CSV table of C-alpha atoms in Angstrom, one decimal:
chain,number,residue,atom,x,y,z
A,1,MET,CA,-102.8,33.9,233.5
A,2,SER,CA,-106.3,33.5,232.1
A,3,THR,CA,-108.9,36.1,233.1
A,4,ASP,CA,-111.0,33.4,234.8
A,5,SER,CA,-108.3,32.2,237.1
A,6,ALA,CA,-109.3,34.5,240.0
A,7,ALA,CA,-112.1,33.8,242.3
A,8,GLN,CA,-115.4,34.6,240.6
A,9,SER,CA,-118.5,35.7,242.6
A,10,PHE,CA,-121.8,35.5,240.7
A,11,GLU,CA,-123.9,36.3,243.8
A,12,PRO,CA,-123.3,37.0,247.5
A,13,ILE,CA,-121.5,34.0,249.1
A,14,ALA,CA,-121.3,33.3,252.8
A,15,ASP,CA,-117.9,34.1,254.4
A,16,ASP,CA,-117.7,30.5,255.8
A,17,ALA,CA,-118.6,28.9,252.5
A,18,ALA,CA,-116.3,26.1,251.3
A,19,HIS,CA,-113.7,27.3,248.9
A,20,LEU,CA,-113.2,25.1,245.8
A,21,LEU,CA,-110.3,25.2,243.3
A,22,LEU,CA,-111.4,24.0,239.8
A,23,VAL,CA,-108.5,23.0,237.6
A,24,ASP,CA,-109.4,22.2,234.0
A,25,ASP,CA,-107.9,23.3,230.7
A,26,ASP,CA,-111.3,23.5,229.0
A,27,ARG,CA,-112.4,27.1,229.6
A,28,ARG,CA,-116.1,26.3,228.8
A,29,ILE,CA,-116.2,23.5,231.4
A,30,ARG,CA,-114.5,25.7,234.0
A,31,GLY,CA,-117.1,28.4,233.4
A,32,LEU,CA,-120.0,26.0,233.6
A,33,MET,CA,-118.7,24.3,236.8
A,34,GLY,CA,-117.9,27.7,238.3
A,35,ARG,CA,-121.3,29.2,237.7
A,36,TYR,CA,-123.2,26.1,238.9
A,37,LEU,CA,-121.2,25.6,242.0
A,38,THR,CA,-121.4,29.3,242.9
A,39,LYS,CA,-125.2,29.0,242.8
A,40,GLN,CA,-124.8,26.1,245.2
A,41,GLY,CA,-123.2,28.4,247.7
A,42,TYR,CA,-119.5,27.6,247.2
A,43,ARG,CA,-116.6,30.1,246.8
A,44,ILE,CA,-114.9,29.3,243.5
A,45,THR,CA,-111.4,29.8,242.1
A,46,THR,CA,-110.5,28.4,238.7
A,47,SER,CA,-107.2,27.5,237.0
A,48,GLY,CA,-106.6,26.3,233.4
A,49,THR,CA,-103.2,24.7,234.2
A,50,ALA,CA,-101.3,23.0,237.0
A,51,GLN,CA,-99.0,26.0,237.0
A,52,GLU,CA,-101.9,28.4,237.7
A,53,ALA,CA,-103.2,26.1,240.4
A,54,ARG,CA,-99.8,26.2,242.1
A,55,HIS,CA,-99.9,30.0,242.0
A,56,HIS,CA,-103.3,30.0,243.9
A,57,LEU,CA,-102.1,27.4,246.4
A,58,ARG,CA,-99.3,29.7,247.5
A,59,SER,CA,-101.7,32.4,248.7
A,60,LEU,CA,-105.1,30.7,249.3
A,61,GLU,CA,-106.4,27.8,251.3
A,62,PHE,CA,-109.0,25.4,249.7
A,63,ASP,CA,-111.4,23.0,251.1
A,64,LEU,CA,-111.4,20.8,248.0
A,65,ILE,CA,-109.8,20.6,244.5
A,66,VAL,CA,-111.7,19.5,241.4
A,67,LEU,CA,-108.9,18.3,239.1
A,68,ASP,CA,-109.1,17.3,235.5
A,69,VAL,CA,-106.8,14.4,234.6
A,70,MET,CA,-106.1,15.2,230.9
A,71,MET,CA,-104.4,18.6,230.7
A,72,PRO,CA,-101.6,19.8,228.4
A,73,GLY,CA,-98.2,20.0,230.0
A,74,GLU,CA,-98.4,18.7,233.5
A,75,SER,CA,-101.3,16.3,233.8
A,76,GLY,CA,-103.8,16.2,236.7
A,77,LEU,CA,-102.3,12.9,237.9
A,78,GLU,CA,-98.8,14.4,238.0
A,79,PHE,CA,-100.2,17.5,239.8
A,80,ALA,CA,-102.1,15.4,242.3
A,81,ALA,CA,-98.9,13.3,243.1
A,82,TRP,CA,-97.0,16.5,243.7
A,83,LEU,CA,-99.7,18.0,245.9
A,84,ARG,CA,-99.9,14.9,248.1
A,85,GLN,CA,-96.3,15.3,249.1
A,86,SER,CA,-97.2,18.3,251.2
A,87,SER,CA,-101.0,18.6,251.4
A,88,ASP,CA,-104.0,16.4,252.3
A,89,VAL,CA,-106.7,18.7,250.7
A,90,PRO,CA,-109.4,16.5,249.3
A,91,ILE,CA,-109.2,15.9,245.5
A,92,LEU,CA,-112.1,15.0,243.1
A,93,MET,CA,-110.6,13.8,239.8
A,94,LEU,CA,-112.4,14.5,236.5
A,95,THR,CA,-111.6,12.5,233.3
A,96,ALA,CA,-113.0,11.6,230.0
A,97,ARG,CA,-111.5,8.2,230.4
A,98,ALA,CA,-113.6,5.4,231.9
A,99,GLU,CA,-111.1,2.6,232.0
A,100,ALA,CA,-110.5,1.0,235.4
A,101,SER,CA,-106.7,1.5,235.0
A,102,ASP,CA,-107.2,5.2,234.9
A,103,ARG,CA,-109.4,5.2,238.0
A,104,VAL,CA,-106.9,3.0,239.9
A,105,ARG,CA,-104.1,5.4,238.9
A,106,GLY,CA,-106.1,8.3,240.3
A,107,LEU,CA,-106.5,6.5,243.6
A,108,GLU,CA,-102.9,5.6,243.7
A,109,VAL,CA,-101.8,9.2,243.6
A,110,GLY,CA,-104.2,10.2,246.4
A,111,ALA,CA,-107.6,11.2,244.8
A,112,ASP,CA,-110.5,10.9,247.1
A,113,ASP,CA,-113.2,10.4,244.5
A,114,TYR,CA,-113.4,10.1,240.7
A,115,LEU,CA,-116.0,11.4,238.2
A,116,THR,CA,-116.1,10.5,234.5
A,117,LYS,CA,-117.0,13.1,231.9
A,118,PRO,CA,-119.6,13.9,230.7
A,119,PHE,CA,-121.4,14.2,234.1
A,120,ALA,CA,-124.5,15.9,235.4
A,121,PRO,CA,-123.9,19.1,237.4
A,122,LYS,CA,-126.0,17.7,240.2
A,123,GLU,CA,-123.8,14.6,240.4
A,124,LEU,CA,-120.7,16.8,240.7
A,125,SER,CA,-122.4,18.8,243.5
A,126,LEU,CA,-123.4,15.6,245.3
A,127,ARG,CA,-119.8,14.2,245.1
A,128,ILE,CA,-118.4,17.4,246.5
A,129,ALA,CA,-120.9,17.6,249.3
A,130,SER,CA,-120.1,14.0,250.3
A,131,ILE,CA,-116.4,14.6,250.5
A,132,LEU,CA,-116.9,17.9,252.5
A,133,ARG,CA,-119.3,16.2,254.8
A,134,ARG,CA,-116.7,13.5,255.7
A,135,THR,CA,-114.1,16.3,256.2
A,136,ASN,CA,-116.4,18.4,258.4
A,137,SER,CA,-117.6,15.5,260.5
A,138,ARG,CA,-114.0,14.8,261.4
A,139,ASN,CA,-113.1,18.4,262.2
A,140,ASP,CA,-116.2,19.0,264.2
A,141,LYS,CA,-115.6,16.3,266.8
A,142,PRO,CA,-116.1,18.0,270.2
A,143,GLU,CA,-114.0,15.7,272.4
A,144,PRO,CA,-110.4,14.8,271.5
A,145,ALA,CA,-109.8,11.1,271.2
A,146,PRO,CA,-106.6,9.5,272.6
A,147,ALA,CA,-103.6,8.9,270.4
A,148,LEU,CA,-102.9,5.4,269.1
A,149,CYS,CA,-99.3,4.1,268.7
A,150,PHE,CA,-98.1,1.5,266.4
A,151,GLY,CA,-94.3,1.1,265.8
A,152,PRO,CA,-92.8,4.5,265.2
A,153,PHE,CA,-96.2,6.1,264.4
A,154,ILE,CA,-98.7,8.0,266.5
A,155,PHE,CA,-102.2,8.6,265.1
A,156,GLN,CA,-104.3,11.4,266.7
A,157,ARG,CA,-107.9,10.3,265.9
A,158,ASP,CA,-109.4,13.7,266.8
A,159,ARG,CA,-107.2,15.5,264.3
A,160,GLY,CA,-106.7,12.7,261.9
A,161,GLU,CA,-103.0,13.4,262.1
A,162,LEU,CA,-100.4,10.7,261.6
A,163,ARG,CA,-96.8,11.4,262.9
A,164,ARG,CA,-93.5,9.5,262.8
A,165,GLY,CA,-91.5,11.4,265.4
A,166,ASP,CA,-91.7,15.1,264.5
A,167,GLU,CA,-92.7,14.3,260.9
A,168,ILE,CA,-96.3,14.6,259.8
A,169,ILE,CA,-97.2,11.9,257.3
A,170,SER,CA,-99.3,13.3,254.5
A,171,LEU,CA,-102.6,11.5,254.1
A,172,SER,CA,-105.3,11.9,251.5
A,173,GLU,CA,-108.9,12.4,252.9
A,174,ARG,CA,-109.8,8.8,252.1
A,175,GLU,CA,-106.6,7.5,253.7
A,176,ARG,CA,-107.3,9.5,256.8
A,177,GLU,CA,-110.9,8.3,257.0
A,178,MET,CA,-109.9,4.7,256.6
A,179,LEU,CA,-107.2,5.0,259.2
A,180,ARG,CA,-109.7,6.6,261.6
A,181,LEU,CA,-112.1,3.8,261.2
A,182,LEU,CA,-109.4,1.2,261.7
A,183,ALA,CA,-108.2,3.1,264.8
A,184,GLU,CA,-111.7,3.2,266.3
A,185,ASN,CA,-111.5,-0.6,266.3
A,186,PRO,CA,-107.9,-1.4,267.1
A,187,GLY,CA,-107.0,-5.1,266.5
A,188,GLU,CA,-110.5,-5.8,265.2
A,189,PRO,CA,-111.4,-6.5,261.6
A,190,VAL,CA,-113.1,-3.6,259.7
A,191,SER,CA,-115.0,-4.7,256.6
A,192,ARG,CA,-114.4,-3.2,253.1
A,193,GLU,CA,-118.0,-1.9,253.1
A,194,ALA,CA,-117.3,0.1,256.3
A,195,LEU,CA,-114.0,1.4,254.9
A,196,ALA,CA,-115.8,2.5,251.7
A,197,GLY,CA,-118.1,4.8,253.8
A,198,GLU,CA,-120.0,7.2,251.6
A,199,SER,CA,-117.5,7.1,248.7
A,200,SER,CA,-119.0,6.3,245.3
A,201,MET,CA,-116.0,4.2,244.6
A,202,SER,CA,-116.8,1.2,246.9
A,203,SER,CA,-115.7,-1.9,245.0
A,204,GLU,CA,-113.4,-4.3,246.8
A,205,ARG,CA,-110.6,-3.6,244.3
A,206,THR,CA,-110.8,0.1,245.0
A,207,ILE,CA,-110.6,-0.4,248.8
A,208,ASP,CA,-107.7,-2.8,248.3
A,209,MET,CA,-105.8,-0.3,246.2
A,210,GLN,CA,-106.3,2.5,248.8
A,211,ILE,CA,-105.1,0.1,251.6
A,212,THR,CA,-102.0,-0.7,249.5
A,213,ARG,CA,-101.2,3.0,249.1
A,214,LEU,CA,-101.7,3.6,252.9
A,215,ARG,CA,-99.4,0.6,253.7
A,216,ARG,CA,-96.6,2.1,251.6
A,217,LYS,CA,-96.6,5.0,254.1
A,218,ILE,CA,-96.6,3.0,257.3
A,219,GLU,CA,-95.0,-0.3,256.6
A,220,MET,CA,-91.3,-1.1,256.1
A,221,ASP,CA,-92.4,-3.8,253.7
A,222,SER,CA,-95.9,-3.2,252.3
A,223,SER,CA,-96.0,-6.7,250.9
A,224,ASN,CA,-95.5,-8.1,254.4
A,225,PRO,CA,-97.5,-5.7,256.6
A,226,VAL,CA,-97.0,-5.6,260.4
A,227,TYR,CA,-99.5,-2.9,261.4
A,228,LEU,CA,-102.2,-2.8,258.7
A,229,GLN,CA,-103.0,-6.4,258.3
A,230,THR,CA,-105.5,-8.3,256.1
A,231,ALA,CA,-108.2,-10.0,258.1
A,232,ARG,CA,-108.9,-12.8,255.6
A,233,GLY,CA,-112.6,-12.9,254.6
A,234,ALA,CA,-113.4,-10.0,256.9
A,235,GLY,CA,-111.5,-6.9,255.8
A,236,TYR,CA,-108.5,-5.2,257.4
A,237,ARG,CA,-107.3,-4.6,261.0
A,238,LEU,CA,-104.9,-2.1,262.6
A,239,VAL,CA,-102.5,-3.7,265.0
A,240,ILE,CA,-101.4,-1.2,267.7
A,241,ASP,CA,-98.9,-1.2,270.6
A,242,ARG,CA,-100.4,-2.3,273.9
């Protein structure tokens, strides 16, 4: 394991500071991101490979993962797909590729946001803050909201938890946020702009891809949706049981 894979403290960090896992095979980039984000007040752990990242995930909890796409061996996309099978920790993907197909693939495997290299440290910090703000606003709700039922699913809006019987359905942060917005307006159209929220990836195609991925988790036939329907010209609606 590389010497920089453990948490690095460059100055005193608050005990309740968000804990970030930086996964990138480029040692220099790991160091630069780690030093900058530590100065921003985050607790930082770094990994040079997906294998190292798994090692940390077995013993530590993280508030967000910054994940490079292009790594030797197991790629960031492969690691993200594996992670989404059991965890909904927010993921910010990093890549040197700017093609739309690569961004779409990142969204399909459950990334919450996407940043293309090279990037300014300030932009990285703003993206992270935006994702964490959405997460915290959801967790800090003082009053629990009622559960919504649709088919075999129950969605707890206060916790952002989706269940099918005793099974918890793994959702990415973006999927949870979209489902929460849809659940706040059951049966009513929610525009793509509203579903995009504060995400930097707000194109209609991006939202459509995220909706498609969410449908695969809740629909018997995602091409003929029963619960997460398209409101033609208006966005999408969640049809619940009455």
